[in-house]
Amino acid sequence: MQRESPYPMVSIDEAQRLIREHITLLGVEEIDVLRDAAAGRVLAEDVYGVEPLPDAPKAAVDGYALRSDDGSAPRRVIAEVTAGAMPGLRVEPGTAVRIMTGAPIPDGADAVIAVEYTDERDSVLIVQRTLRAGDNIHTVGQDIAVGQLVLARGTTLGAAEIGLLATVGRARVMVYRRPVVAVLATGDEVYEPDGEVFPGGVRDSNRYALMAAVREAGGLALSLGIARDDVNVQRAAILAALDQADVLLTSGGVSMGTRDLIKPLLAELGTVHFGRIAFKPGKPTTFATIERPASVRSAPLLAFGLPGYPVSSLVSFEVFVRPALRRLQGDAHPERPHVRVTLCEPIRPSADRPEYQRAVVSWENGRLMARSTGRQGSSRLLSMLGANALLIVPAGMTPYAAGAELDALMTGHLAPPGASSGSSSAQPQ
Ligand code: AMP
Ligand code: MG
């Protein structure tokens, strides 16, 4: 058994830089925005407006199109225009046209009065207020101008973006391919969660948690099952990933134990760029690239050896893998937001490594307030429950008092004021 890891300890920044250096943008594919699952995909092209929106001056409200220079005089109502119709008439002085929201403004009219401020009897319109030219008229190109950049490459498609693509008639657009991410659990003690678990065994939570995290990050998760702690079995699994995936995530087998085989295997099959990070939880997190056979013209496999402890594996995924998956897909904003938070309660730093502590952040009295999710052990998956942030706690000996400020990585939406982790109240001390 080795006493000292042969891998130098890199900083978090250095690890993130090494990963970034090895990322090659994935290829692109065309999707049908109206029929395919477009939400979450990242645009691989700039989308411009090619027609003005609206295409003609249009009524912004239901009412009457009229001439503002007729002032408050009564008008004769000569016609009605509804949305979708093209009026072939002219509003002469002293006349008005009944008009519906979205209908084109007839020639001669320069304003629309809302029906609420009018009275109409025997085709005579009485206006209760005077208008200025342009009132309640949507001008040509007001919402989208010709040649305007509507959506930029690198934008992640959500409801508004899909609506905009439909608006400009781009039913088909180019998006980046989603990364195929193979996930492998390792360990003689690791069992399928729905089967029998022998004494001393644990259920495989990592593979399922990581596959869910992969999907949330826009990847296509591919399960490689559980590999026994046998070098041939694990080698075969890594080679299977090389065949099928853009990225490989392994869980476990990266520490100093005699059955920790992943690091030497990655070194045998590819190049290990780092094998230790000054980071808690997840010090043994390893990153390697594996070249593909010369016949396959695709970028090397990105292999992440994640620790076996469930919290370490998910936190390492969040800090190192997720941004990489977003970058591979061309996301212009691959990083989660960093914010400054105020501690609700004192916390203790780790003496030797920066620690990413799980916390619940909410907006209270004009500040972002952070509450710990309780005991921060690497095996205690409950410490992830309800967490929407990772508090970035620098290494040191001095505890941080309530009221102290720290940086945090927002991993979810803000919690309601006073929210705490679902688990802490039920937790025995
Ligand atoms: P290892 O890094 O392989 O020594 O694993 C460290 C610890 O993480 C093991 O003792 C297990 O309790 C736990 N562990 C490893 N793999 C998994 C897994 N797939 N799901 C849940 N826990 C795991
Ligand atoms: Mg193991």
Short mmCIF file of C-alpha atoms and ligand atoms in Angstrom, two decimals:
data_model
loop_
_atom_site.label_atom_id
_atom_site.label_comp_id
_atom_site.label_asym_id
_atom_site.label_seq_id
_atom_site.Cartn_x
_atom_site.Cartn_y
_atom_site.Cartn_z
CA MET A 1 0.00 0.00 0.00
CA GLN A 2 1.36 3.40 -0.99
CA ARG A 3 1.74 5.95 1.84
CA GLU A 4 1.87 9.06 -0.32
CA SER A 5 -0.04 9.80 -3.51
CA PRO A 6 2.32 10.23 -6.48
CA TYR A 7 0.04 12.97 -7.81
CA PRO A 8 0.84 16.57 -6.93
CA MET A 9 -1.93 18.49 -5.19
CA VAL A 10 -3.37 21.09 -7.59
CA SER A 11 -5.52 24.04 -6.61
CA ILE A 12 -9.20 24.23 -7.54
CA ASP A 13 -8.42 26.96 -10.11
CA GLU A 14 -5.62 24.92 -11.61
CA ALA A 15 -7.85 21.83 -11.85
CA GLN A 16 -10.59 23.84 -13.55
CA ARG A 17 -8.05 25.33 -15.96
CA LEU A 18 -6.66 21.90 -16.86
CA ILE A 19 -10.17 20.65 -17.60
CA ARG A 20 -11.00 23.73 -19.74
CA GLU A 21 -7.83 23.24 -21.76
CA HIS A 22 -8.98 19.80 -22.86
CA ILE A 23 -12.47 20.68 -23.93
CA THR A 24 -13.34 20.59 -27.63
CA LEU A 25 -16.74 21.93 -28.56
CA LEU A 26 -19.06 19.12 -29.64
CA GLY A 27 -20.48 19.01 -33.17
CA VAL A 28 -23.81 20.50 -34.15
CA GLU A 29 -27.12 19.04 -35.25
CA GLU A 30 -30.37 20.44 -36.58
CA ILE A 31 -33.49 20.13 -34.46
CA ASP A 32 -37.14 20.73 -35.17
CA VAL A 33 -38.03 23.28 -32.51
CA LEU A 34 -41.75 22.55 -32.86
CA ARG A 35 -41.52 18.80 -32.41
CA ASP A 36 -38.23 17.81 -30.76
CA ALA A 37 -37.45 18.46 -27.13
CA ALA A 38 -35.78 21.82 -27.68
CA ALA A 39 -35.74 23.08 -24.08
CA GLY A 40 -32.26 22.94 -22.58
CA ARG A 41 -30.48 22.71 -25.92
CA VAL A 42 -27.79 25.28 -26.74
CA LEU A 43 -28.01 27.28 -29.96
CA ALA A 44 -25.12 26.78 -32.37
CA GLU A 45 -26.01 29.73 -34.61
CA ASP A 46 -27.01 33.37 -34.32
CA VAL A 47 -30.67 33.93 -35.14
CA TYR A 48 -31.68 37.25 -36.73
CA GLY A 49 -35.03 38.83 -37.45
CA VAL A 50 -35.67 38.70 -41.21
CA GLU A 51 -39.07 40.41 -41.19
CA PRO A 52 -40.22 43.29 -39.03
CA LEU A 53 -42.56 42.47 -36.15
CA PRO A 54 -45.20 43.74 -36.37
CA ASP A 55 -45.15 43.75 -40.18
CA ALA A 56 -47.62 46.68 -40.36
CA PRO A 57 -48.73 49.35 -37.86
CA LYS A 58 -51.23 47.58 -35.61
CA ALA A 59 -53.78 48.40 -32.93
CA ALA A 60 -52.45 47.76 -29.44
CA VAL A 61 -55.93 47.75 -27.89
CA ASP A 62 -59.56 47.13 -28.86
CA GLY A 63 -61.15 50.46 -29.78
CA TYR A 64 -61.33 52.88 -32.68
CA ALA A 65 -58.72 53.98 -35.18
CA LEU A 66 -59.05 57.71 -35.80
CA ARG A 67 -57.22 60.91 -36.62
CA SER A 68 -55.74 62.64 -33.60
CA ASP A 69 -56.14 66.07 -35.22
CA ASP A 70 -59.94 65.66 -35.09
CA GLY A 71 -59.55 66.28 -31.34
CA SER A 72 -62.69 65.65 -29.29
CA ALA A 73 -65.15 66.00 -32.16
CA PRO A 74 -67.65 63.16 -32.70
CA ARG A 75 -66.75 60.82 -35.59
CA ARG A 76 -68.77 58.75 -37.97
CA VAL A 77 -67.87 55.04 -37.66
CA ILE A 78 -67.41 53.80 -41.22
CA ALA A 79 -66.21 50.23 -40.80
CA GLU A 80 -64.74 47.54 -38.55
CA VAL A 81 -61.30 45.92 -38.90
CA THR A 82 -60.45 42.74 -37.06
CA ALA A 83 -57.06 41.07 -36.54
CA GLY A 84 -55.87 39.24 -39.60
CA ALA A 85 -57.82 41.45 -42.05
CA MET A 86 -56.16 44.03 -44.31
CA PRO A 87 -58.23 47.21 -44.36
CA GLY A 88 -58.76 48.55 -47.90
CA LEU A 89 -60.20 51.83 -46.73
CA ARG A 90 -59.13 55.25 -45.53
CA VAL A 91 -59.99 57.15 -42.39
CA GLU A 92 -60.94 60.63 -43.59
CA PRO A 93 -61.31 63.61 -41.24
CA GLY A 94 -64.40 63.17 -39.06
CA THR A 95 -64.48 59.38 -39.37
CA ALA A 96 -63.26 56.43 -37.35
CA VAL A 97 -62.97 52.67 -37.77
CA ARG A 98 -63.84 50.15 -35.08
CA ILE A 99 -60.63 48.13 -34.62
CA MET A 100 -59.55 45.07 -32.66
CA THR A 101 -56.19 44.40 -30.98
CA GLY A 102 -53.65 43.24 -33.54
CA ALA A 103 -55.59 44.55 -36.57
CA PRO A 104 -53.66 46.70 -39.07
CA ILE A 105 -54.25 50.45 -38.83
CA PRO A 106 -56.15 51.79 -41.85
CA ASP A 107 -54.58 54.60 -43.87
CA GLY A 108 -55.35 58.05 -42.62
CA ALA A 109 -55.66 57.03 -38.96
CA ASP A 110 -52.78 57.91 -36.63
CA ALA A 111 -54.07 56.78 -33.22
CA VAL A 112 -56.34 54.25 -31.54
CA ILE A 113 -58.58 55.08 -28.64
CA ALA A 114 -59.39 52.25 -26.23
CA VAL A 115 -63.05 51.23 -26.25
CA GLU A 116 -63.25 52.02 -22.50
CA TYR A 117 -62.95 55.77 -23.25
CA THR A 118 -65.63 55.91 -25.94
CA ASP A 119 -69.34 55.73 -26.57
CA GLU A 120 -70.91 54.68 -29.85
CA ARG A 121 -74.55 55.27 -30.79
CA ASP A 122 -76.07 55.03 -34.27
CA SER A 123 -72.58 54.81 -35.74
CA VAL A 124 -71.51 58.04 -34.08
CA LEU A 125 -68.42 57.80 -31.90
CA ILE A 126 -68.00 60.05 -28.88
CA VAL A 127 -64.47 60.13 -27.45
CA GLN A 128 -63.93 60.88 -23.77
CA ARG A 129 -60.30 61.90 -24.18
CA THR A 130 -58.12 63.32 -26.89
CA LEU A 131 -55.17 61.45 -28.33
CA ARG A 132 -51.74 62.18 -29.69
CA ALA A 133 -50.46 60.76 -32.94
CA GLY A 134 -49.12 57.26 -32.35
CA ASP A 135 -51.17 56.50 -29.25
CA ASN A 136 -51.95 52.77 -28.95
CA ILE A 137 -50.29 51.93 -32.24
CA HIS A 138 -47.56 49.30 -32.49
CA THR A 139 -45.14 50.57 -35.10
CA VAL A 140 -43.53 48.40 -37.77
CA GLY A 141 -40.56 46.50 -36.33
CA GLN A 142 -41.23 47.77 -32.81
CA ASP A 143 -40.87 44.30 -31.28
CA ILE A 144 -38.31 42.85 -33.70
CA ALA A 145 -36.47 44.89 -36.33
CA VAL A 146 -35.16 43.48 -39.60
CA GLY A 147 -31.58 42.33 -39.12
CA GLN A 148 -31.78 42.46 -35.33
CA LEU A 149 -29.92 39.73 -33.45
CA VAL A 150 -32.74 37.88 -31.73
CA LEU A 151 -30.84 34.96 -30.16
CA ALA A 152 -27.08 34.56 -29.97
CA ARG A 153 -25.11 31.38 -30.42
CA GLY A 154 -24.47 29.86 -27.00
CA THR A 155 -27.95 30.66 -25.68
CA THR A 156 -29.71 27.87 -23.82
CA LEU A 157 -33.25 27.40 -25.09
CA GLY A 158 -36.03 27.92 -22.59
CA ALA A 159 -39.62 29.04 -22.88
CA ALA A 160 -38.85 32.59 -24.06
CA GLU A 161 -36.23 31.43 -26.57
CA ILE A 162 -38.51 28.76 -28.05
CA GLY A 163 -41.25 31.39 -28.32
CA LEU A 164 -38.85 33.72 -30.14
CA LEU A 165 -37.77 31.01 -32.58
CA ALA A 166 -41.43 30.34 -33.35
CA THR A 167 -42.04 34.09 -33.72
CA VAL A 168 -39.32 34.52 -36.33
CA GLY A 169 -40.34 31.35 -38.15
CA ARG A 170 -37.21 29.36 -37.31
CA ALA A 171 -38.80 25.96 -36.88
CA ARG A 172 -35.40 24.34 -37.51
CA VAL A 173 -32.21 25.55 -35.88
CA MET A 174 -28.71 24.28 -35.31
CA VAL A 175 -27.86 23.29 -31.74
CA TYR A 176 -24.83 21.63 -30.22
CA ARG A 177 -24.92 17.91 -29.75
CA ARG A 178 -25.56 16.75 -26.21
CA PRO A 179 -22.53 15.03 -24.65
CA VAL A 180 -22.90 11.30 -24.10
CA VAL A 181 -21.72 10.71 -20.55
CA ALA A 182 -21.00 7.16 -19.45
CA VAL A 183 -21.29 6.57 -15.71
CA LEU A 184 -19.53 3.68 -14.01
CA ALA A 185 -19.79 2.68 -10.37
CA THR A 186 -16.92 0.68 -8.93
CA GLY A 187 -16.55 -1.37 -5.77
CA ASP A 188 -16.90 -4.95 -4.57
CA GLU A 189 -19.18 -3.62 -1.82
CA VAL A 190 -21.52 -1.77 -4.22
CA TYR A 191 -24.92 -3.27 -5.13
CA GLU A 192 -27.91 -2.38 -7.30
CA PRO A 193 -30.38 -0.46 -5.10
CA ASP A 194 -33.32 -2.70 -6.01
CA GLY A 195 -31.65 -6.03 -5.32
CA GLU A 196 -30.28 -7.93 -2.36
CA VAL A 197 -27.41 -6.27 -0.50
CA PHE A 198 -24.96 -8.61 1.18
CA PRO A 199 -23.57 -7.78 4.64
CA GLY A 200 -20.98 -5.03 4.39
CA GLY A 201 -22.47 -3.81 1.12
CA VAL A 202 -23.86 -0.41 0.18
CA ARG A 203 -26.43 0.50 -2.41
CA ASP A 204 -25.16 2.27 -5.49
CA SER A 205 -26.46 5.79 -5.06
CA ASN A 206 -23.64 7.51 -6.92
CA ARG A 207 -24.37 6.17 -10.38
CA TYR A 208 -28.03 7.15 -10.18
CA ALA A 209 -27.35 10.54 -8.60
CA LEU A 210 -24.63 11.28 -11.17
CA MET A 211 -26.82 10.21 -14.10
CA ALA A 212 -29.53 12.57 -12.87
CA ALA A 213 -26.97 15.37 -12.53
CA VAL A 214 -25.70 14.63 -16.05
CA ARG A 215 -29.20 14.97 -17.48
CA GLU A 216 -29.78 18.15 -15.55
CA ALA A 217 -26.58 19.51 -17.13
CA GLY A 218 -27.89 18.68 -20.61
CA GLY A 219 -25.99 15.43 -21.12
CA LEU A 220 -27.20 12.02 -22.25
CA ALA A 221 -26.45 9.60 -19.43
CA LEU A 222 -25.28 6.10 -20.29
CA SER A 223 -25.04 3.58 -17.47
CA LEU A 224 -22.05 1.25 -17.48
CA GLY A 225 -23.24 -0.60 -14.40
CA ILE A 226 -21.11 -1.58 -11.42
CA ALA A 227 -17.55 -2.84 -11.98
CA ARG A 228 -15.96 -5.10 -9.41
CA ASP A 229 -12.57 -4.03 -8.02
CA ASP A 230 -10.77 -6.04 -10.65
CA VAL A 231 -8.37 -4.37 -13.00
CA ASN A 232 -9.56 -6.29 -16.06
CA VAL A 233 -13.23 -5.63 -15.37
CA GLN A 234 -12.60 -1.91 -14.84
CA ARG A 235 -10.34 -1.66 -17.89
CA ALA A 236 -13.05 -3.25 -20.04
CA ALA A 237 -15.60 -0.76 -18.69
CA ILE A 238 -13.36 2.22 -19.48
CA LEU A 239 -12.78 0.88 -22.99
CA ALA A 240 -16.56 0.54 -23.42
CA ALA A 241 -16.84 4.24 -22.56
CA LEU A 242 -14.13 5.05 -25.09
CA ASP A 243 -16.32 3.36 -27.73
CA GLN A 244 -19.57 5.08 -26.88
CA ALA A 245 -19.16 8.26 -24.89
CA ASP A 246 -17.74 11.77 -24.96
CA VAL A 247 -17.20 11.78 -21.21
CA LEU A 248 -16.70 9.08 -18.58
CA LEU A 249 -17.54 9.49 -14.92
CA THR A 250 -16.38 6.81 -12.53
CA SER A 251 -17.35 6.62 -8.89
CA GLY A 252 -14.98 5.27 -6.26
CA GLY A 253 -11.60 3.62 -6.55
CA VAL A 254 -9.54 6.82 -6.69
CA SER A 255 -8.20 6.89 -3.12
CA MET A 256 -5.16 5.27 -1.54
CA GLY A 257 -6.62 1.80 -0.90
CA THR A 258 -5.16 -1.35 -2.43
CA ARG A 259 -8.39 -1.78 -4.41
CA ASP A 260 -8.37 1.74 -5.78
CA LEU A 261 -7.58 0.95 -9.39
CA ILE A 262 -8.99 3.84 -11.40
CA LYS A 263 -5.98 6.19 -11.34
CA PRO A 264 -3.45 3.61 -12.57
CA LEU A 265 -5.92 2.45 -15.22
CA LEU A 266 -6.47 6.00 -16.50
CA ALA A 267 -2.69 6.46 -16.56
CA GLU A 268 -2.28 3.20 -18.48
CA LEU A 269 -4.95 4.05 -21.08
CA GLY A 270 -4.48 7.81 -21.35
CA THR A 271 -2.97 10.86 -19.68
CA VAL A 272 -3.80 11.87 -16.13
CA HIS A 273 -3.83 15.69 -15.88
CA PHE A 274 -4.38 15.79 -12.15
CA GLY A 275 -4.98 13.18 -9.48
CA ARG A 276 -5.42 15.27 -6.35
CA ILE A 277 -7.06 18.62 -5.62
CA ALA A 278 -6.76 20.85 -2.58
CA PHE A 279 -10.51 20.65 -2.24
CA LYS A 280 -13.01 19.26 0.25
CA PRO A 281 -15.00 17.10 -0.22
CA GLY A 282 -13.33 15.37 -3.16
CA LYS A 283 -9.55 15.52 -2.77
CA PRO A 284 -8.84 12.40 -4.87
CA THR A 285 -10.89 13.63 -7.87
CA THR A 286 -8.94 12.73 -10.99
CA PHE A 287 -9.07 14.01 -14.54
CA ALA A 288 -7.61 12.24 -17.55
CA THR A 289 -8.02 12.22 -21.31
CA ILE A 290 -7.89 9.05 -23.37
CA GLU A 291 -7.10 9.22 -27.08
CA ARG A 292 -9.33 7.24 -29.41
CA PRO A 293 -8.11 4.82 -32.05
CA ALA A 294 -6.78 6.63 -35.15
CA SER A 295 -9.80 5.41 -37.17
CA VAL A 296 -12.17 7.41 -34.95
CA ARG A 297 -11.88 11.09 -35.70
CA SER A 298 -13.28 12.44 -32.49
CA ALA A 299 -11.90 14.31 -29.52
CA PRO A 300 -10.31 12.30 -26.71
CA LEU A 301 -12.55 10.86 -24.01
CA LEU A 302 -12.70 13.15 -20.99
CA ALA A 303 -12.51 10.89 -17.95
CA PHE A 304 -13.35 12.08 -14.45
CA GLY A 305 -12.52 9.76 -11.58
CA LEU A 306 -14.91 10.91 -8.87
CA PRO A 307 -14.62 9.81 -5.24
CA GLY A 308 -16.79 7.05 -3.81
CA TYR A 309 -18.32 8.98 -0.95
CA PRO A 310 -21.70 10.16 -2.18
CA VAL A 311 -21.34 13.80 -1.15
CA SER A 312 -17.80 14.01 -2.54
CA SER A 313 -18.92 12.59 -5.84
CA LEU A 314 -21.82 15.02 -6.27
CA VAL A 315 -19.95 18.10 -5.05
CA SER A 316 -16.99 17.26 -7.31
CA PHE A 317 -19.44 16.84 -10.18
CA GLU A 318 -20.90 20.26 -9.47
CA VAL A 319 -17.57 22.07 -9.24
CA PHE A 320 -15.57 20.29 -11.96
CA VAL A 321 -17.80 18.22 -14.25
CA ARG A 322 -20.92 20.32 -14.71
CA PRO A 323 -19.11 23.38 -16.13
CA ALA A 324 -17.23 21.03 -18.47
CA LEU A 325 -20.48 19.49 -19.74
CA ARG A 326 -21.94 22.95 -20.33
CA ARG A 327 -18.78 24.07 -22.16
CA LEU A 328 -18.80 20.99 -24.40
CA GLN A 329 -22.33 21.98 -25.46
CA GLY A 330 -21.28 25.52 -26.30
CA ASP A 331 -23.10 27.21 -23.42
CA ALA A 332 -22.02 30.86 -23.35
CA HIS A 333 -22.54 30.86 -19.57
CA PRO A 334 -21.26 27.49 -18.37
CA GLU A 335 -20.63 28.53 -14.77
CA ARG A 336 -23.18 28.79 -11.99
CA PRO A 337 -23.42 32.25 -10.44
CA HIS A 338 -21.17 33.24 -7.54
CA VAL A 339 -22.78 35.37 -4.87
CA ARG A 340 -21.78 36.90 -1.55
CA VAL A 341 -23.75 35.54 1.40
CA THR A 342 -24.05 36.28 5.11
CA LEU A 343 -23.87 33.38 7.56
CA CYS A 344 -26.91 32.80 9.79
CA GLU A 345 -24.88 30.63 12.11
CA PRO A 346 -21.17 30.08 12.84
CA ILE A 347 -19.26 27.60 10.71
CA ARG A 348 -15.90 25.93 11.04
CA PRO A 349 -13.44 25.80 8.13
CA SER A 350 -11.34 22.81 7.22
CA ALA A 351 -7.76 23.29 8.41
CA ASP A 352 -5.95 22.23 5.25
CA ARG A 353 -8.25 22.58 2.24
CA PRO A 354 -10.86 25.00 0.89
CA GLU A 355 -14.22 23.40 1.58
CA TYR A 356 -17.46 23.62 -0.36
CA GLN A 357 -20.07 23.37 2.38
CA ARG A 358 -23.68 22.67 1.49
CA ALA A 359 -26.03 25.48 2.42
CA VAL A 360 -29.50 26.88 1.97
CA VAL A 361 -29.46 30.48 0.74
CA SER A 362 -32.46 32.78 0.92
CA TRP A 363 -33.11 36.51 0.54
CA GLU A 364 -33.88 38.08 3.89
CA ASN A 365 -34.04 41.76 4.81
CA GLY A 366 -32.06 42.85 1.78
CA ARG A 367 -29.31 40.23 2.08
CA LEU A 368 -28.56 36.73 0.89
CA MET A 369 -28.50 34.63 4.07
CA ALA A 370 -26.89 31.18 4.26
CA ARG A 371 -27.80 28.34 6.61
CA SER A 372 -25.77 25.17 6.81
CA THR A 373 -27.46 21.87 5.98
CA GLY A 374 -26.02 20.33 9.13
CA ARG A 375 -23.17 17.88 9.56
CA GLN A 376 -20.93 18.05 6.49
CA GLY A 377 -19.58 14.48 6.40
CA SER A 378 -18.65 13.16 2.94
CA SER A 379 -20.83 10.08 3.39
CA ARG A 380 -23.87 12.00 4.62
CA LEU A 381 -25.94 12.49 1.49
CA LEU A 382 -28.58 14.18 3.64
CA SER A 383 -26.24 17.18 3.76
CA MET A 384 -27.07 17.74 0.06
CA LEU A 385 -30.79 17.74 0.71
CA GLY A 386 -32.41 21.12 0.24
CA ALA A 387 -29.03 22.69 -0.51
CA ASN A 388 -29.16 25.38 -3.17
CA ALA A 389 -25.62 26.63 -2.68
CA LEU A 390 -22.08 25.59 -1.93
CA LEU A 391 -20.43 27.91 0.56
CA ILE A 392 -16.80 28.42 -0.40
CA VAL A 393 -14.96 28.27 2.90
CA PRO A 394 -11.22 29.03 2.70
CA ALA A 395 -8.89 26.73 4.63
CA GLY A 396 -7.98 27.93 8.08
CA MET A 397 -8.24 27.49 11.82
CA THR A 398 -10.56 30.34 12.79
CA PRO A 399 -14.31 29.71 12.78
CA TYR A 400 -16.55 32.17 10.93
CA ALA A 401 -19.07 33.84 13.21
CA ALA A 402 -22.74 34.38 12.42
CA GLY A 403 -22.92 37.56 10.34
CA ALA A 404 -19.63 36.89 8.54
CA GLU A 405 -19.67 37.02 4.73
CA LEU A 406 -18.44 34.33 2.34
CA ASP A 407 -18.64 33.58 -1.38
CA ALA A 408 -21.04 30.88 -2.49
CA LEU A 409 -21.79 29.02 -5.68
CA MET A 410 -25.53 29.04 -6.36
CA THR A 411 -26.55 25.56 -7.45
CA GLY A 412 -30.31 26.08 -7.35
CA HIS A 413 -33.03 28.67 -6.99
CA LEU A 414 -33.20 30.91 -3.93
CA ALA A 415 -35.07 29.33 -1.03
CA PRO A 416 -37.95 31.08 0.75
CA PRO A 417 -36.88 33.23 3.73
CA GLY A 418 -36.06 31.16 6.80
CA ALA A 419 -35.88 27.91 4.83
CA SER A 420 -33.50 25.33 6.17
CA SER A 421 -32.50 21.95 4.88
CA GLY A 422 -35.24 19.33 5.08
CA SER A 423 -32.99 17.10 7.13
CA SER A 424 -31.52 19.13 9.95
CA SER A 425 -34.52 19.08 12.28
CA ALA A 426 -34.74 15.28 12.11
CA GLN A 427 -31.04 14.82 12.69
CA PRO A 428 -29.73 13.21 15.83
CA GLN A 429 -26.76 15.12 17.21
P1 AMP B 1 -13.80 4.29 -2.47
O1 AMP B 1 -13.41 5.65 -2.92
O2 AMP B 1 -13.97 3.35 -3.61
O3 AMP B 1 -12.89 3.77 -1.42
O4 AMP B 1 -15.23 4.45 -1.80
C1 AMP B 1 -15.40 5.18 -0.62
C2 AMP B 1 -16.71 4.87 0.02
O5 AMP B 1 -17.75 5.40 -0.79
C3 AMP B 1 -17.05 3.38 0.08
O6 AMP B 1 -16.66 2.87 1.30
C4 AMP B 1 -18.53 3.30 -0.05
O7 AMP B 1 -19.12 3.32 1.22
C5 AMP B 1 -18.88 4.56 -0.76
N1 AMP B 1 -19.28 4.28 -2.13
C6 AMP B 1 -18.47 3.87 -3.13
N2 AMP B 1 -19.15 3.74 -4.28
C7 AMP B 1 -20.41 4.07 -3.99
C8 AMP B 1 -21.62 4.15 -4.76
N3 AMP B 1 -21.62 3.86 -6.06
N4 AMP B 1 -22.75 4.56 -4.15
C9 AMP B 1 -22.74 4.86 -2.84
N5 AMP B 1 -21.66 4.82 -2.07
C10 AMP B 1 -20.50 4.42 -2.62
MG MG B 2 -13.96 1.36 -3.81
#
